Short mmCIF file of C-alpha atoms in Angstrom, two decimals:
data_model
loop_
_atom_site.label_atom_id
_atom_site.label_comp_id
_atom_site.label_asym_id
_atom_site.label_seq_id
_atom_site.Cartn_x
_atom_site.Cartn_y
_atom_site.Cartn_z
CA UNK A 2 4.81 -56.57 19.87
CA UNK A 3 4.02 -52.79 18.36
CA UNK A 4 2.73 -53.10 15.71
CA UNK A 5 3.48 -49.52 14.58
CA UNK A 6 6.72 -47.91 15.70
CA UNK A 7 7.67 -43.96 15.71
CA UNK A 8 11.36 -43.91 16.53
CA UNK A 9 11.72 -39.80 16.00
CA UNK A 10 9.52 -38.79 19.77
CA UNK A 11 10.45 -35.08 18.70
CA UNK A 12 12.10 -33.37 15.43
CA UNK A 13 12.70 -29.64 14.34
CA UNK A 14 12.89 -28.41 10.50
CA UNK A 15 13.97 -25.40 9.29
CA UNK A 16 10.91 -23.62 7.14
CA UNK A 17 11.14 -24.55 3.69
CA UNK A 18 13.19 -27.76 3.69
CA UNK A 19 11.84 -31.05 3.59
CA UNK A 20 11.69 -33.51 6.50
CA UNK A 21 10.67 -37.21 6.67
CA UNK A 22 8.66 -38.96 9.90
CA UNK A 23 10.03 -42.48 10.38
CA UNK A 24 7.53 -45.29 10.68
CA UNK A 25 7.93 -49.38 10.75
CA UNK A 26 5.21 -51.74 11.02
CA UNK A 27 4.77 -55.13 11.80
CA UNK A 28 1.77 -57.34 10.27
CA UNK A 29 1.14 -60.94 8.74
CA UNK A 30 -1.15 -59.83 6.55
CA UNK A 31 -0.60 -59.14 3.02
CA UNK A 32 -3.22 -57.07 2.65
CA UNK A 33 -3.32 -53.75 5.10
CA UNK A 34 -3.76 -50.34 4.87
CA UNK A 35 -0.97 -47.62 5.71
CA UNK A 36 -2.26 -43.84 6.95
CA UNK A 37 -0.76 -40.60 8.22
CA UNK A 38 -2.75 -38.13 10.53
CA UNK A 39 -1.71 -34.88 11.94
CA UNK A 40 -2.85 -33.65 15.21
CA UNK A 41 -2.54 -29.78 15.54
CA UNK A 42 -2.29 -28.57 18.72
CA UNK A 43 -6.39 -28.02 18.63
CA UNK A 44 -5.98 -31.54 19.06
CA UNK A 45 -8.10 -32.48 15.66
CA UNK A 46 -6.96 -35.34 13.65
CA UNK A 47 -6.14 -34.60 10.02
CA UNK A 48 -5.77 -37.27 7.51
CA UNK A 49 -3.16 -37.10 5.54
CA UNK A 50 -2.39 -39.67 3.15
CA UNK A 51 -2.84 -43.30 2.69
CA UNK A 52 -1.15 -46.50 0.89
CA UNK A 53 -2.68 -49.50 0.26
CA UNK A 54 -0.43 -52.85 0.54
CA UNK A 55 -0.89 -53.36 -3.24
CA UNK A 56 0.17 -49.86 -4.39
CA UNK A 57 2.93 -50.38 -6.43
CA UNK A 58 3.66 -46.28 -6.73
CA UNK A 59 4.28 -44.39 -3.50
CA UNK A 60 1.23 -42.26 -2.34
CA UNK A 61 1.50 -38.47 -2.83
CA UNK A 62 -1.24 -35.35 -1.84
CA UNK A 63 0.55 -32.10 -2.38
CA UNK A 64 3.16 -31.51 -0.56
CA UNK A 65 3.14 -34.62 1.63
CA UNK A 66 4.29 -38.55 0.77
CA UNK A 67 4.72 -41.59 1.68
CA UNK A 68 7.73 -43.55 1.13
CA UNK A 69 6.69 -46.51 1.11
CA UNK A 70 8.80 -49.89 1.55
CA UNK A 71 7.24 -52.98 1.88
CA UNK A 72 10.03 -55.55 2.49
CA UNK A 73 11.93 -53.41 5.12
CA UNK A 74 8.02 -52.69 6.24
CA UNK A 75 8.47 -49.11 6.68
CA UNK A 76 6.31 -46.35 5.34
CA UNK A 77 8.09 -42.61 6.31
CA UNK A 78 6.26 -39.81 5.92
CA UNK A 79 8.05 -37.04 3.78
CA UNK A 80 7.08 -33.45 3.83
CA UNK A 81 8.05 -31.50 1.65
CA UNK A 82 8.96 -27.33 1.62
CA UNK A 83 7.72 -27.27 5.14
CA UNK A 84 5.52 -24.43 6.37
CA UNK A 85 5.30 -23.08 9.86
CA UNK A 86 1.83 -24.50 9.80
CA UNK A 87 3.02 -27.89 9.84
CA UNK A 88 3.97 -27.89 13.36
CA UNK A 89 2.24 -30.62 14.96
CA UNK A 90 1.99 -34.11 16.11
CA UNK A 91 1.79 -36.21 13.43
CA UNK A 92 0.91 -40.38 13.95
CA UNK A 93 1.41 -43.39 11.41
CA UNK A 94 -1.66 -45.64 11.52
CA UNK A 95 -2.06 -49.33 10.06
CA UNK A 96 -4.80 -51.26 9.13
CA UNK A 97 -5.44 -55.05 9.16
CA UNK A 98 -8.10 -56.62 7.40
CA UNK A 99 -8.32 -59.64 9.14
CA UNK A 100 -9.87 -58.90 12.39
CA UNK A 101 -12.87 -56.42 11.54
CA UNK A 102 -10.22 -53.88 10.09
CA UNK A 103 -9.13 -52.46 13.46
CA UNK A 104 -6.81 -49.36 13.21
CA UNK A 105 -3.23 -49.56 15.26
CA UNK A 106 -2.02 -46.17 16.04
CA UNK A 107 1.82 -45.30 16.58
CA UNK A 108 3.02 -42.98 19.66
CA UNK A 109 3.73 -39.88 17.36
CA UNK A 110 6.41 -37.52 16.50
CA UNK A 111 6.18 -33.89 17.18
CA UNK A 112 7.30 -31.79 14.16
CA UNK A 113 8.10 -27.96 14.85
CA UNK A 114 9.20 -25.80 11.95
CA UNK A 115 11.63 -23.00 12.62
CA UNK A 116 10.98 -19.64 11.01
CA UNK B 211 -22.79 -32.14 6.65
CA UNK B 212 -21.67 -31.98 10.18
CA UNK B 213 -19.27 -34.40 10.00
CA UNK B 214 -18.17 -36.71 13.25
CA UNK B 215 -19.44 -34.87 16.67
CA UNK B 216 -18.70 -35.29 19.85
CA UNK B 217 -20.12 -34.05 23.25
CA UNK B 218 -19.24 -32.99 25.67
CA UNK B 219 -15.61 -31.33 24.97
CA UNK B 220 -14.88 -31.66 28.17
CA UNK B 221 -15.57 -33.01 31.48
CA UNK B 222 -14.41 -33.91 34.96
CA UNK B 223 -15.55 -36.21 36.94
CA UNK B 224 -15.35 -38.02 40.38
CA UNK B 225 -14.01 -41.79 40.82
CA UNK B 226 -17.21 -43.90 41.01
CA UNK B 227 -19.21 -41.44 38.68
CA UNK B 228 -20.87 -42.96 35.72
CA UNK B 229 -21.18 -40.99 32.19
CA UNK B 230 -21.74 -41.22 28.51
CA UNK B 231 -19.84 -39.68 25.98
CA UNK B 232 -21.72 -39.05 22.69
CA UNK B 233 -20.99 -39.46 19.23
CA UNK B 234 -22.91 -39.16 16.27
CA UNK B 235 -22.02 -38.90 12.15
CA UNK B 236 -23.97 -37.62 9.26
CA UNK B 237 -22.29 -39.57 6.49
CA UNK B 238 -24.05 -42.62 6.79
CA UNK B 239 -21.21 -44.47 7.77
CA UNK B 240 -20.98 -48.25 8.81
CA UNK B 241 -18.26 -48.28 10.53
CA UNK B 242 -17.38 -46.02 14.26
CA UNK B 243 -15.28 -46.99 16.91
CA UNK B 244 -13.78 -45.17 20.29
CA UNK B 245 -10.43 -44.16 20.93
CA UNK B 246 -8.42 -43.13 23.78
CA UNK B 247 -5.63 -40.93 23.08
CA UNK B 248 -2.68 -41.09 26.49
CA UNK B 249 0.40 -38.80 26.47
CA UNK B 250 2.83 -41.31 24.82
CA UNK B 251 0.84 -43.53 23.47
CA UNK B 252 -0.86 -43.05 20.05
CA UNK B 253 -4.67 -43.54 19.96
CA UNK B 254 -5.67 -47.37 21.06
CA UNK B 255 -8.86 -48.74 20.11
CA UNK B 256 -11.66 -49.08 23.31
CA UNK B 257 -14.67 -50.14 20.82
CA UNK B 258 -16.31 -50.31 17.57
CA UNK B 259 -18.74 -51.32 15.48
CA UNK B 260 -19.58 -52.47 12.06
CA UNK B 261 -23.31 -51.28 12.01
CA UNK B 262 -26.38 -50.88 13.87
CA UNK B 263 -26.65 -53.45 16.55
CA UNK B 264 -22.85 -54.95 15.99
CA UNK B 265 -20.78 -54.03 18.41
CA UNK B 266 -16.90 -56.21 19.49
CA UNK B 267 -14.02 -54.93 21.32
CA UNK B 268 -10.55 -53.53 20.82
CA UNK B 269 -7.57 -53.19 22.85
CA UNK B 270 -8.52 -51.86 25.67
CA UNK B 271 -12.45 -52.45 26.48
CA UNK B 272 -12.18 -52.84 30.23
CA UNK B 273 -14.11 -50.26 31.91
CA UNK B 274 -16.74 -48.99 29.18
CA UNK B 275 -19.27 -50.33 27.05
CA UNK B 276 -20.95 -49.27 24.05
CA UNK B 277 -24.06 -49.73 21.88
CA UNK B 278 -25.74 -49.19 18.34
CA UNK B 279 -29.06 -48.75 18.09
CA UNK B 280 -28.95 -46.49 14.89
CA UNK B 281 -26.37 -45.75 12.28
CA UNK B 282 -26.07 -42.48 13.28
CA UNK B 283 -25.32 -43.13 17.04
CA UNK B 284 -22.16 -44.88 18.59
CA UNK B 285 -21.99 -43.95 22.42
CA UNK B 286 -19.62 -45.03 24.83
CA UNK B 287 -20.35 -45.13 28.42
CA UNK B 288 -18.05 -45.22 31.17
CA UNK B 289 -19.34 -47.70 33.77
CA UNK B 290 -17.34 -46.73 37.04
CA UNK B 291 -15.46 -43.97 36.41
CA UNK B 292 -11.12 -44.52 37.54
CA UNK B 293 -8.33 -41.71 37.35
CA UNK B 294 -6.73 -44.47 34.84
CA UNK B 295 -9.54 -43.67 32.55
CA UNK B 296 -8.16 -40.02 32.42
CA UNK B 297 -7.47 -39.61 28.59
CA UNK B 298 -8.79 -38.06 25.24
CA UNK B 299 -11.33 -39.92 23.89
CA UNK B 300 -12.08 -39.86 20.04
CA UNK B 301 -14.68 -40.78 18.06
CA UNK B 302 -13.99 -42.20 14.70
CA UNK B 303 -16.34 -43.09 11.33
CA UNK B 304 -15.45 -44.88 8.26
CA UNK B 305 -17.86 -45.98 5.76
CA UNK B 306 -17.72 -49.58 5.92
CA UNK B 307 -15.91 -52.67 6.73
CA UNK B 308 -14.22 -53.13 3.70
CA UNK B 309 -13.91 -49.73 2.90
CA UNK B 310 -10.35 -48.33 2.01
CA UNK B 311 -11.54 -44.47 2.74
CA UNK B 312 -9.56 -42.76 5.88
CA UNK B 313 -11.31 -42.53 8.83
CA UNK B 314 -13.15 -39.38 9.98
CA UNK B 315 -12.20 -38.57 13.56
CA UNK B 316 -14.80 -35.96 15.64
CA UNK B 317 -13.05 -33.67 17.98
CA UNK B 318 -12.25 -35.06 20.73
CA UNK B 319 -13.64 -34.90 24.62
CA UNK B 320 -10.92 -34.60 27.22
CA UNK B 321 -12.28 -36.07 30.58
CA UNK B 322 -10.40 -35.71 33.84
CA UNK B 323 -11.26 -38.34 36.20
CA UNK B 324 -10.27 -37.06 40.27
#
């Protein structure tokens, strides 16, 4: 089974309005780790945010959160006033403890902001 | 501080070749592991390590093998080189097992295997 899903494969946003990144994951554990990353198209990868399983509030860093929802075990991505620098692939990324802490990586969405 | 490098950026090579992709980090970190990055796919875990001399496997391990003889060092060589092994490899650094920090990812090497 995935254990990170990325329904959205592709999504445009007008500049300036907010957008959110769907992602659902699927663990056992109780205790995990929940990350976003954006990959320009220099192929980098950018971390972007993180929430840990405990976190009762919802992560924020500027312009960028994470809507976190641990019984429907989703944690969407929301960007907000988007910027035509935000164009890019961006991943959700889980991590277990159990098992040496290994990182599961979702297939992506591609965001591209329209002037 | 260099951060998480990588060499090379980029290389091709012929089925049956053997190489090794490098990666080092400055930041004292624990914790590296290898990634392959396929169109459609995410990033899946190859290998990692928890420190010098640790080593396990991830997902996909079949084909490559790693070692750490220093902190600083986590290199990943490719045995036998196959066209399915045609990818973006990344290098990633944390700085420990239980460590809640992101991980730091190096830039990448895109090999082409004909």
């Amino acid at each position: 089974a995935q254990k990170i899903t990325q329904t959205q494969p592709g999504m445009f946003v007008q500049e300036k309005e907010a957008v959110t990144l769907d992602c659902t994951y699927d663990t056992s554990d109780q205790s995990y780790g929940l990350f976003w990353y954006k990959q320009p198209s220099s192929g980098e990868m950018i971390f972007l945010i993180y929430q840990g399983s405990y976190d009762e509030q919802n992560a924020t860093e500027g312009r960028y959160s994470l809507n976190f929802q641990k019984a429907r075990k989703s944690a969407n991505l929301v960007i907000s006033a988007s910027q035509l620098g935000d164009s890019a692939m961006y991943f959700c990324a889980m991590r277990e403890i159990v098992g040496f802490n290994k990182f599961y990586f979702g297939s992506g969405t591609k965001l591209n902001v329209k002037p | 501080n260099a951060g998480v490098t990588q060499t090379p950026k980029f290389q091709v090579l012929k089925t049956g070749q053997s190489m090794t992709l490098q990666c080092a980090q400055d930041m004292n970190h624990e914790y590296m592991s290898w990634y392959r990055q396929d169109p459609g796919m995410g990033l899946r875990l190859i290998h990692y390590s928890v420190g010098a001399g640790i080593t396990d496997q991830g997902e996909v391990p079949n084909g490559y093998n790693v070692s750490r003889s220093t902190t600083e060092d986590f290199p990943l060589r490719l045995l036998s080189a196959a066209p399915s092994q045609t990818s973006v490899y990344f290098c990633a650094s944390r700085r420990d097992f239980d460590s809640y920090n992101e991980q730091f990812f190096g830039p990448g090497t895109r090999l082409t295997v004909l």
